XYZ file of C-alpha atoms in Angstrom:
499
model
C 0.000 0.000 0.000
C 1.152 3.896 -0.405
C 2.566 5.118 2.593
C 1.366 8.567 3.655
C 4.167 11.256 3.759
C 4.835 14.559 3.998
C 7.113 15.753 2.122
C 8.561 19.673 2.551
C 10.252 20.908 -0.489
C 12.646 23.285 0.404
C 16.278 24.404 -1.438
C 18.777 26.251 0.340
C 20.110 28.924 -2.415
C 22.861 31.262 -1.932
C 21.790 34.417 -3.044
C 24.691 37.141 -4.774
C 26.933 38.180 -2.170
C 25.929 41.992 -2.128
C 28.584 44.730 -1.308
C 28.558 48.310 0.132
C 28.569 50.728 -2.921
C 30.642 53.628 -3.325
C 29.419 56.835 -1.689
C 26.329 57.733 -2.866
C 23.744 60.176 -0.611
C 20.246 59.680 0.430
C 17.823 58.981 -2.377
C 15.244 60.478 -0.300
C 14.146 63.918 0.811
C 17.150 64.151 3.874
C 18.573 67.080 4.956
C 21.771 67.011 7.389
C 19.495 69.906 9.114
C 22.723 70.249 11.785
C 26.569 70.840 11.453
C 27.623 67.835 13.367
C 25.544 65.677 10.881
C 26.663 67.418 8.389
C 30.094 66.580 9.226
C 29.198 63.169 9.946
C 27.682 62.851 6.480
C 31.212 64.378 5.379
C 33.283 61.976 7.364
C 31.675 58.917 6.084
C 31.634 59.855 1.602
C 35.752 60.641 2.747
C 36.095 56.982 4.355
C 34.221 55.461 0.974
C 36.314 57.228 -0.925
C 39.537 57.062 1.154
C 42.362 55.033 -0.877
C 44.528 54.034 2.087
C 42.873 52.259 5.129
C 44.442 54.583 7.748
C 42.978 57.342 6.730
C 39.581 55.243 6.401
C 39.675 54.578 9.705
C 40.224 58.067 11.128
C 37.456 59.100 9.118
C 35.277 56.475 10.471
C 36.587 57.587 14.542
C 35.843 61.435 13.514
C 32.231 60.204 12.133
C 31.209 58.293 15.006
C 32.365 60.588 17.021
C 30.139 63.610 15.885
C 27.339 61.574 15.219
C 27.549 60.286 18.546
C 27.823 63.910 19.850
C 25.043 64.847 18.214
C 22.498 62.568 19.132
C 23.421 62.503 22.937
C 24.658 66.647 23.437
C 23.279 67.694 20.430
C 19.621 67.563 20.989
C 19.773 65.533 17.902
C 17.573 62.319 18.961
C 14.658 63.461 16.864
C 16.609 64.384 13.796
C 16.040 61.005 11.072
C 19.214 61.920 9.590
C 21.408 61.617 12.234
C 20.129 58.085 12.902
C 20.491 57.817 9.451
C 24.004 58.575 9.074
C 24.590 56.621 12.040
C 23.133 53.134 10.368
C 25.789 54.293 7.497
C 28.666 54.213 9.740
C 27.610 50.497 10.875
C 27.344 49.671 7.130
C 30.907 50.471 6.693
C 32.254 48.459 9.908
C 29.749 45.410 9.611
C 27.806 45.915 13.031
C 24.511 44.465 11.951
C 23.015 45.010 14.894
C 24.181 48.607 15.397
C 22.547 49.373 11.203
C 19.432 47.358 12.217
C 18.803 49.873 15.652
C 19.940 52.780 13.680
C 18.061 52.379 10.735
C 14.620 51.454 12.688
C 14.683 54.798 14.156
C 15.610 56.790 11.359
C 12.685 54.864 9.389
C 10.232 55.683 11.963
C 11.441 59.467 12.133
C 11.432 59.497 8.513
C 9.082 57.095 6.695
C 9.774 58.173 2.782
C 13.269 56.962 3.695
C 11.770 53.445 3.579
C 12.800 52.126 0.162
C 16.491 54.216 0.716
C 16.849 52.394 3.873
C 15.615 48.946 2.831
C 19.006 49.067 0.345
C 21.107 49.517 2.745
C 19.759 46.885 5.304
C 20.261 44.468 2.632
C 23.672 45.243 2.100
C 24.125 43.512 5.505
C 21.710 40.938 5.228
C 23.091 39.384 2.775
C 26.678 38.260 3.963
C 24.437 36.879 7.107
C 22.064 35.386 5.039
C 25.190 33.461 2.943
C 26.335 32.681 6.415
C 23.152 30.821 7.201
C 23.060 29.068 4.442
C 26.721 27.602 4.855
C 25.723 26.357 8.098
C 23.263 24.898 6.951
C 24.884 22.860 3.881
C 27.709 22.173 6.337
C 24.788 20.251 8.977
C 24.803 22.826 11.293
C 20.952 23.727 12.125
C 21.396 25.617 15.257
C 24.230 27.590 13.715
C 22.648 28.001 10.602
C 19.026 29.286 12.572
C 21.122 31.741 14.762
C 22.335 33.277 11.755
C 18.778 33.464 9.715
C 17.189 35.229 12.479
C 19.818 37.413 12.725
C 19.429 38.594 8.951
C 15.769 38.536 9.436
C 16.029 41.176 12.252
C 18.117 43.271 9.410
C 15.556 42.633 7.005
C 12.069 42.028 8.382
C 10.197 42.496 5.276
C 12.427 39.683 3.487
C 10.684 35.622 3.773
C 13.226 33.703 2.933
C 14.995 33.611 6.068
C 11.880 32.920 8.178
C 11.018 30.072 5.497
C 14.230 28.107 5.700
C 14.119 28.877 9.879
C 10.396 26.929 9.455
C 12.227 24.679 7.183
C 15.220 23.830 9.887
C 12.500 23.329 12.262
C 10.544 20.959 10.770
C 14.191 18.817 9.608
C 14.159 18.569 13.690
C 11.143 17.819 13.874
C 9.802 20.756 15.807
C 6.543 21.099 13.630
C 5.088 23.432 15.935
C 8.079 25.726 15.437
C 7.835 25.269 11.958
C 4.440 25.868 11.817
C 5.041 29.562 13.631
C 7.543 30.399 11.105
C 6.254 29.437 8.222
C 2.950 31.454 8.969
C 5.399 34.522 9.623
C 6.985 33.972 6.069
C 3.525 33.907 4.697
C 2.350 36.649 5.796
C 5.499 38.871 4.950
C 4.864 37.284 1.662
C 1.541 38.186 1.172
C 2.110 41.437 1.717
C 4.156 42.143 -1.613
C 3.824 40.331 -5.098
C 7.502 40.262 -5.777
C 7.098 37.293 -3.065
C 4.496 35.187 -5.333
C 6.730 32.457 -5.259
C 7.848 32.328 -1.551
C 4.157 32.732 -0.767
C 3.372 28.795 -2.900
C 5.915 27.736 -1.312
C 5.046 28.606 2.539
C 1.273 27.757 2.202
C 1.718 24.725 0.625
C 4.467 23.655 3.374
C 2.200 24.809 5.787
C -0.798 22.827 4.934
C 1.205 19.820 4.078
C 2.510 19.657 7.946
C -0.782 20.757 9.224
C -2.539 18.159 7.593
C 0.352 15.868 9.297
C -0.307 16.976 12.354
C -4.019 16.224 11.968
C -4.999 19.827 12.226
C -7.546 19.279 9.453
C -9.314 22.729 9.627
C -6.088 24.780 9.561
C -4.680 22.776 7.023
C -7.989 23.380 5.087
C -8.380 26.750 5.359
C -4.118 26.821 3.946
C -4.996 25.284 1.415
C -7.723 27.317 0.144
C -6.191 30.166 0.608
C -3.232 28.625 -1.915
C -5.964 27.869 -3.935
C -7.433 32.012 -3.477
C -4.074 33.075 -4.291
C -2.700 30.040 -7.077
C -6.256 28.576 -8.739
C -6.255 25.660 -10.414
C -3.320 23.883 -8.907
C -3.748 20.401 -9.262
C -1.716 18.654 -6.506
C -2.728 21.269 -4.059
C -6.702 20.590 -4.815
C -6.148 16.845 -4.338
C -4.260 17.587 -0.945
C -7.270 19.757 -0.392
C -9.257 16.408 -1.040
C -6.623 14.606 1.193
C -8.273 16.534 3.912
C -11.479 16.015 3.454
C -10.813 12.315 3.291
C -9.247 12.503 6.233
C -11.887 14.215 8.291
C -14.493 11.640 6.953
C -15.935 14.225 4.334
C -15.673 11.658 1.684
C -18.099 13.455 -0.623
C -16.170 16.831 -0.970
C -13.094 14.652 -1.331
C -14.450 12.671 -3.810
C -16.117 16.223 -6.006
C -12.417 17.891 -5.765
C -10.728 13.853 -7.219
C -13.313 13.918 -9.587
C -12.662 17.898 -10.866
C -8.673 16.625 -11.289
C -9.771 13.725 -13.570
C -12.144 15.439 -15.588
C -9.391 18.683 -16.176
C -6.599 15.428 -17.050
C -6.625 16.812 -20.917
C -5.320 20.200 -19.845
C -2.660 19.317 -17.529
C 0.996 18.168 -17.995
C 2.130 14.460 -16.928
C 3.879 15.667 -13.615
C 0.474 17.632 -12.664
C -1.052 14.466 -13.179
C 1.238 12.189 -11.293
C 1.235 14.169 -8.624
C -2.585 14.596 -8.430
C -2.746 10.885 -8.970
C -0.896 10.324 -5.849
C -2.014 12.832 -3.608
C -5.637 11.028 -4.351
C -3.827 7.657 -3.309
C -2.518 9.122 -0.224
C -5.432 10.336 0.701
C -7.194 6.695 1.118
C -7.295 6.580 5.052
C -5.401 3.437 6.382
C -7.546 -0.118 6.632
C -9.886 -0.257 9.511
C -9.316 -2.483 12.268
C -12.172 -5.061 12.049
C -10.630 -7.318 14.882
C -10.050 -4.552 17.212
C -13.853 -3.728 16.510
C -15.130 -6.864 16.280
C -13.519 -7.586 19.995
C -14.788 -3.910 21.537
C -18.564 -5.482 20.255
C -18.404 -9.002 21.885
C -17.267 -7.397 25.163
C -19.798 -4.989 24.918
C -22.438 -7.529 23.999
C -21.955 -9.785 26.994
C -22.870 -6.964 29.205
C -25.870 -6.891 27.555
C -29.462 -7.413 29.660
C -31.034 -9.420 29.149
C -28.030 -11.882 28.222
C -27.349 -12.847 24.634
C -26.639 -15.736 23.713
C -22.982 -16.735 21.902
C -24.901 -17.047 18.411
C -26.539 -13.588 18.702
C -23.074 -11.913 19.991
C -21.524 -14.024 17.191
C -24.623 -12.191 14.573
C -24.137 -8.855 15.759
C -20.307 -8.205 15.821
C -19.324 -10.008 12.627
C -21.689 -7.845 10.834
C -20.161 -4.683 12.565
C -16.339 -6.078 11.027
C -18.047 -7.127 8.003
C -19.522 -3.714 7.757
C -16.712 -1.934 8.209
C -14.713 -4.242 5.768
C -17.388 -3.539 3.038
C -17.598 0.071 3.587
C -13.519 0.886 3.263
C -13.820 -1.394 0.411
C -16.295 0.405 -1.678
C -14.801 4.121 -0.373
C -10.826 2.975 -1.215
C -12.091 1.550 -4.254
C -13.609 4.779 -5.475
C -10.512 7.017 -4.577
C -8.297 4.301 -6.114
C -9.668 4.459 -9.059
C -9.856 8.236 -9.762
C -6.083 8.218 -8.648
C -5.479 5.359 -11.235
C -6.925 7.592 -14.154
C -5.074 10.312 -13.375
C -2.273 8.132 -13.118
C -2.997 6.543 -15.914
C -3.321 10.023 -18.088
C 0.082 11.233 -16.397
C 1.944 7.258 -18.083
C 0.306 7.807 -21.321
C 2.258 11.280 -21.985
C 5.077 10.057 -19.879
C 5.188 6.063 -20.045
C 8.322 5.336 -18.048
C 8.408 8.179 -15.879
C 9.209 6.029 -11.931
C 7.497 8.227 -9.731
C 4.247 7.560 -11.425
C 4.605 4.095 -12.029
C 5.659 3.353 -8.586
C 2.011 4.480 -7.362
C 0.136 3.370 -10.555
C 1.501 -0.366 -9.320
C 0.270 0.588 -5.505
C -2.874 1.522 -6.725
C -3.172 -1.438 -8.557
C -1.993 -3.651 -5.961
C -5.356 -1.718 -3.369
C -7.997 -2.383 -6.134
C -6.699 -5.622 -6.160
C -6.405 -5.775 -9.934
C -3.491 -8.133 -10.386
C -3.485 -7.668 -13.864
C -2.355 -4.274 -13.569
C -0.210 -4.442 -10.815
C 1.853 -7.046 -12.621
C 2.050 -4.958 -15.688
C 3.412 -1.579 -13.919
C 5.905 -3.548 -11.842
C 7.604 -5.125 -14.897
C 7.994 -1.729 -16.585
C 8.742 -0.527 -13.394
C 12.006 -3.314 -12.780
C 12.537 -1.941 -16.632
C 13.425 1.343 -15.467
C 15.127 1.303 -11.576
C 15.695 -3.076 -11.272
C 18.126 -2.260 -8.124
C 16.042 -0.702 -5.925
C 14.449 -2.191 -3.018
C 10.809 -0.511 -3.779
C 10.990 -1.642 -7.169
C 11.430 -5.296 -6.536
C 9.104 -5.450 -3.350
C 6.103 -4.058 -5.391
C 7.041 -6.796 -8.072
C 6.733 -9.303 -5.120
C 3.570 -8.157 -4.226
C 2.117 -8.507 -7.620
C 3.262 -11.780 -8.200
C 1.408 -12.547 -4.648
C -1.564 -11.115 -5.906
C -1.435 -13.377 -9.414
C -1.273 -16.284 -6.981
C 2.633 -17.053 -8.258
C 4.098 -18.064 -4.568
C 7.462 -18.956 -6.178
C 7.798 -15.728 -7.943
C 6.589 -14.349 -4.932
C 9.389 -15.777 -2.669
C 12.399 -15.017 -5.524
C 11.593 -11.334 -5.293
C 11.169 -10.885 -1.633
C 14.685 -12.988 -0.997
C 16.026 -10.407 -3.754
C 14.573 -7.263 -1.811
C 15.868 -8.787 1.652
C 18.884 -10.683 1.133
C 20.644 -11.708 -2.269
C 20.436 -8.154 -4.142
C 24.289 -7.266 -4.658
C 23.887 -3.539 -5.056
C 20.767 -1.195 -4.550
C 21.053 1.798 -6.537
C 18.828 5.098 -5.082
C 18.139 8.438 -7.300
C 17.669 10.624 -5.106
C 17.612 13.956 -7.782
C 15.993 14.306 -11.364
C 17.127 18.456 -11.847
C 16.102 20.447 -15.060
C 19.555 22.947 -15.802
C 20.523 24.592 -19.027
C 21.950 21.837 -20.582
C 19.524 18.977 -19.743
C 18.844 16.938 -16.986
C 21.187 16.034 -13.784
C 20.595 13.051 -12.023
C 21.967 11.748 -8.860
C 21.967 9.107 -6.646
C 23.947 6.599 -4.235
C 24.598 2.562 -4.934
C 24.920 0.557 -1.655
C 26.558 -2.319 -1.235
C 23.379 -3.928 1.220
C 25.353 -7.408 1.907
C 28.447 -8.886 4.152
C 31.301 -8.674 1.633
C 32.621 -6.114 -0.458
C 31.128 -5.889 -3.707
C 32.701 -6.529 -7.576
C 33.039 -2.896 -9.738
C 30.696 -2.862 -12.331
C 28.687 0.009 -14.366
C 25.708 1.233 -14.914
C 24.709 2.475 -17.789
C 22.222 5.330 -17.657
C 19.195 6.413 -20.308
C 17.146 9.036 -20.676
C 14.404 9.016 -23.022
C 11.868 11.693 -24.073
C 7.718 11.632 -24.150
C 8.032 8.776 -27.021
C 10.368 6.386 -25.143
C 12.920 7.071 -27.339
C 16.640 7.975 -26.075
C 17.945 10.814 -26.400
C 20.983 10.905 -24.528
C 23.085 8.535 -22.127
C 25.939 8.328 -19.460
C 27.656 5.884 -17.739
C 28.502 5.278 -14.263
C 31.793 3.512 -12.983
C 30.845 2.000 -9.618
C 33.786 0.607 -7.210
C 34.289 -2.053 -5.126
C 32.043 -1.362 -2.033
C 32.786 -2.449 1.195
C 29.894 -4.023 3.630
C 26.913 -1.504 4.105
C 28.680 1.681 2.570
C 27.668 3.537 -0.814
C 29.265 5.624 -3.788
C 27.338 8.800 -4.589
C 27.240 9.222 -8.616
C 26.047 11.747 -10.669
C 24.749 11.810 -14.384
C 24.186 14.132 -16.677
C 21.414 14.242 -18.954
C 21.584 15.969 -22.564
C 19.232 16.022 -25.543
C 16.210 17.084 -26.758
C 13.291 16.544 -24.653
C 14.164 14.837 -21.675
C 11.046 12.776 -19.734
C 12.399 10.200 -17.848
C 15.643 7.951 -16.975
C 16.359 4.401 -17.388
C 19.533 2.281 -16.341
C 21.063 -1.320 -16.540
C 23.832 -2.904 -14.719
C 26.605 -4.164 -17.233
């Protein structure tokens, strides 16, 4: 059966480094309005423009010095432009913190310095920002969430921090953390189109771990405002249906499935596989008939007047049979609107694995052995070292009654499989497709080198390009990371075979 997941999709992307331009002045209505900011303004375009670093520095004493004056003997305090002048100065010594105070009150003195101000925070949000996002490719969370929140306190009206924060969170599994963040993100994103993107991403996350967390109404009301926001996205309707699957709403689920199938002409094949198995995912787990059948009996014997074992027998196999008959008929329904939008996604992309990994699951819970058997050999035709693969195979030859087939595949899965190979990325980039992955060596010796020889094949089947992979001798339980890349016209989908 299809395991329910949820899956956050998140990148960690190093914006441009940013650096502090040469002097240029307020681009806002800013008058010095006092000679010691005046000379502070004066001090700070000589130490931009200084060409020797000692006389840089004096001119960054003299400027803090009569900025400083100004705002504490000066009867300055109220004047924007001293604040102003002051967040300058901590632009050119990096004190984040000292640009971030300055520049909140010179904002709040002087609001049409916004935009002006905005630049310059950003100038030191970046190099923080960077610094978070080392941390975090180097596996340091903590390090890597000190740092975000310390370029979202330069930069308040920026998401992306607060997203991967929510995103750090949820890695350690702290959803409730993540769950406070991520709303933060959205709303900052919300609150400017130049975030449109940030803002999909955040309210999908958001209902996606809310709907883990079995907070169906918040996770609802996510979604449709994603849906307000984004109409007509396909995987986010059928996570809407999810939902109302999940709350026992099976009629609402079933109207949203049934809008996805019927719109199948106008979508792409990754829409549809991922509609397809958002529907599948949203078929609740099988009821526990003996755990109900038992609560009846013991329920029934306390019964007065007293029934007899026949009668208890009567009533409580009907309540298991009941429940048996009604999961049927509801997964049934669900399994087969995710099948034809499954279906639709295979017939533009045939040998696409993602799709044909749920098209066999969904085969394999409508019982329809036929099927199931079909998908898993085209399946094994496309990834045949991978554990998944070859356990859904044994499950189909289970269900076609073939007990020796059966048995061959699970030993393969558990024990005799020499090397399981894992792609773990599919990337579009300028030149094609990049693909990577890991082989591990799953048994109690090293393995033999051999290669793999990678395919990748457009919307026709056909190949278009190739690469091969040189895998090592691998000791006992470790793996070699490899990485393909995919050129030609077109690419859909990858194939490989061991040689």
């Amino acid at each position: 059966m299809i395991r329910k997941l949820v899956v956050l999709l998140a990148t960690a992307a190093v914006p441009v480094a940013a650096q502090a331009p040469k002097w240029t002045g307020p681009r806002c209505d800013l008058k010095p309005a006092h000679y010691l900011v005046n000379s502070g303004q004066l001090y700070l375009k000589s130490a931009s423009e200084a060409r020797f670093d000692e006389q840089k520095q004096k001119d960054l004493r003299d400027a803090q010095r009569v900025l400083t004056q100004a705002l504490t003997t000066g009867n300055q305090e109220k004047n924007p432009a001293a604040w102003y002048y002051l967040g300058r100065y901590y632009i050119l010594t990096n004190n984040a913190e000292g640009a971030d105070s300055a520049f909140t009150k010179a904002e709040a003195l002087k609001p049409d310095c916004k935009d002006d101000i905005a630049s310059w925070r950003r100038v030191v949000w970046v190099p923080t920002f960077n610094a978070g996002v080392a941390a975090w490719q180097a596996n340091n969370a903590d390090s890597a969430i000190r740092s975000f929140r310390r370029a979202n306190s330069m930069l308040p009206n920026e998401p992306t921090g607060f997203k991967y924060i929510a995103t750090l969170f949820f890695n350690q599994g702290q959803s409730d953390s993540a769950v406070f963040y991520f709303r933060k993100a959205g709303d900052i994103a919300a609150a400017n189109p130049k975030f449109a993107q940030d803002r999909k991403d955040v309210l999908f996350n958001l209902g996606r771990i809310l709907q883990s967390l079995g907070r169906l109404p918040e996770a609802q009301a996510t979604y449709r405002e994603y849906l307000s926001a984004f109409p007509g996205d396909a995987e986010v309707l059928a996570a809407l249906g999810g939902v109302y699957m999940q709350g026992g709403s099976k009629d609402s689920a079933f109207s949203i499935y049934r809008q996805i199938v019927a719109r199948g002409d106008s979508m792409g094949y990754y829409a549809l596989y991922r509609a397809g198995a958002e529907i599948a995912q949203g078929v609740p787990d099988e009821p526990d008939t003996a755990a109900a059948g038992s609560s009846c009996r013991s329920q029934a014997r306390t019964a007065r007047p007293a029934l007899t074992a026949a009668r208890i027998r009567a009533r409580c196999d009907s309540v298991a049979t009941g429940m048996a008959k009604a999961y049927t008929a509801s997964s049934r329904e669900a399994f087969s609107l995710a099948a034809q939008a499954l279906d639709a996604s295979l017939k533009l992309n045939p040998y696409y694995r993602e799709a044909l990994i749920h098209r066999a699951n969904t085969a394999l819970g409508m019982h329809d052995s036929v099927t199931a058997l079909t998908m898993s050999r085209r399946l094994l035709g496309v990834d045949p070292l991978n554990r998944t693969s070859i356990r859904i195979m044994a499950f189909a030859q289970q269900q076609n009654g073939k007990i020796d087939s059966t048995l061959y595949y699970l030993r393969l899965g558990d024990s005799t499989l020499a090397a399981e190979v894992a792609v773990s990325q599919f990337d579009s980039t300028d030149l094609g497709r990049d693909l990577k992955g890991t082989v591990t060596n799953p048994r109690t010796k090293a393995s033999a080198p051999f290669k793999l020889i990678f395919e990748f094949v457009n919307m026709q089947n056909q190949v278009v390009g190739s690469d091969t992979v040189q895998v090592n001798a691998i000791e006992p339980g470790q793996s070699q990371a490899f990485e393909v890349k995919g050129s030609g016209p077109g690419i859909a989908a990858w194939r490989y075979r061991k040689e």
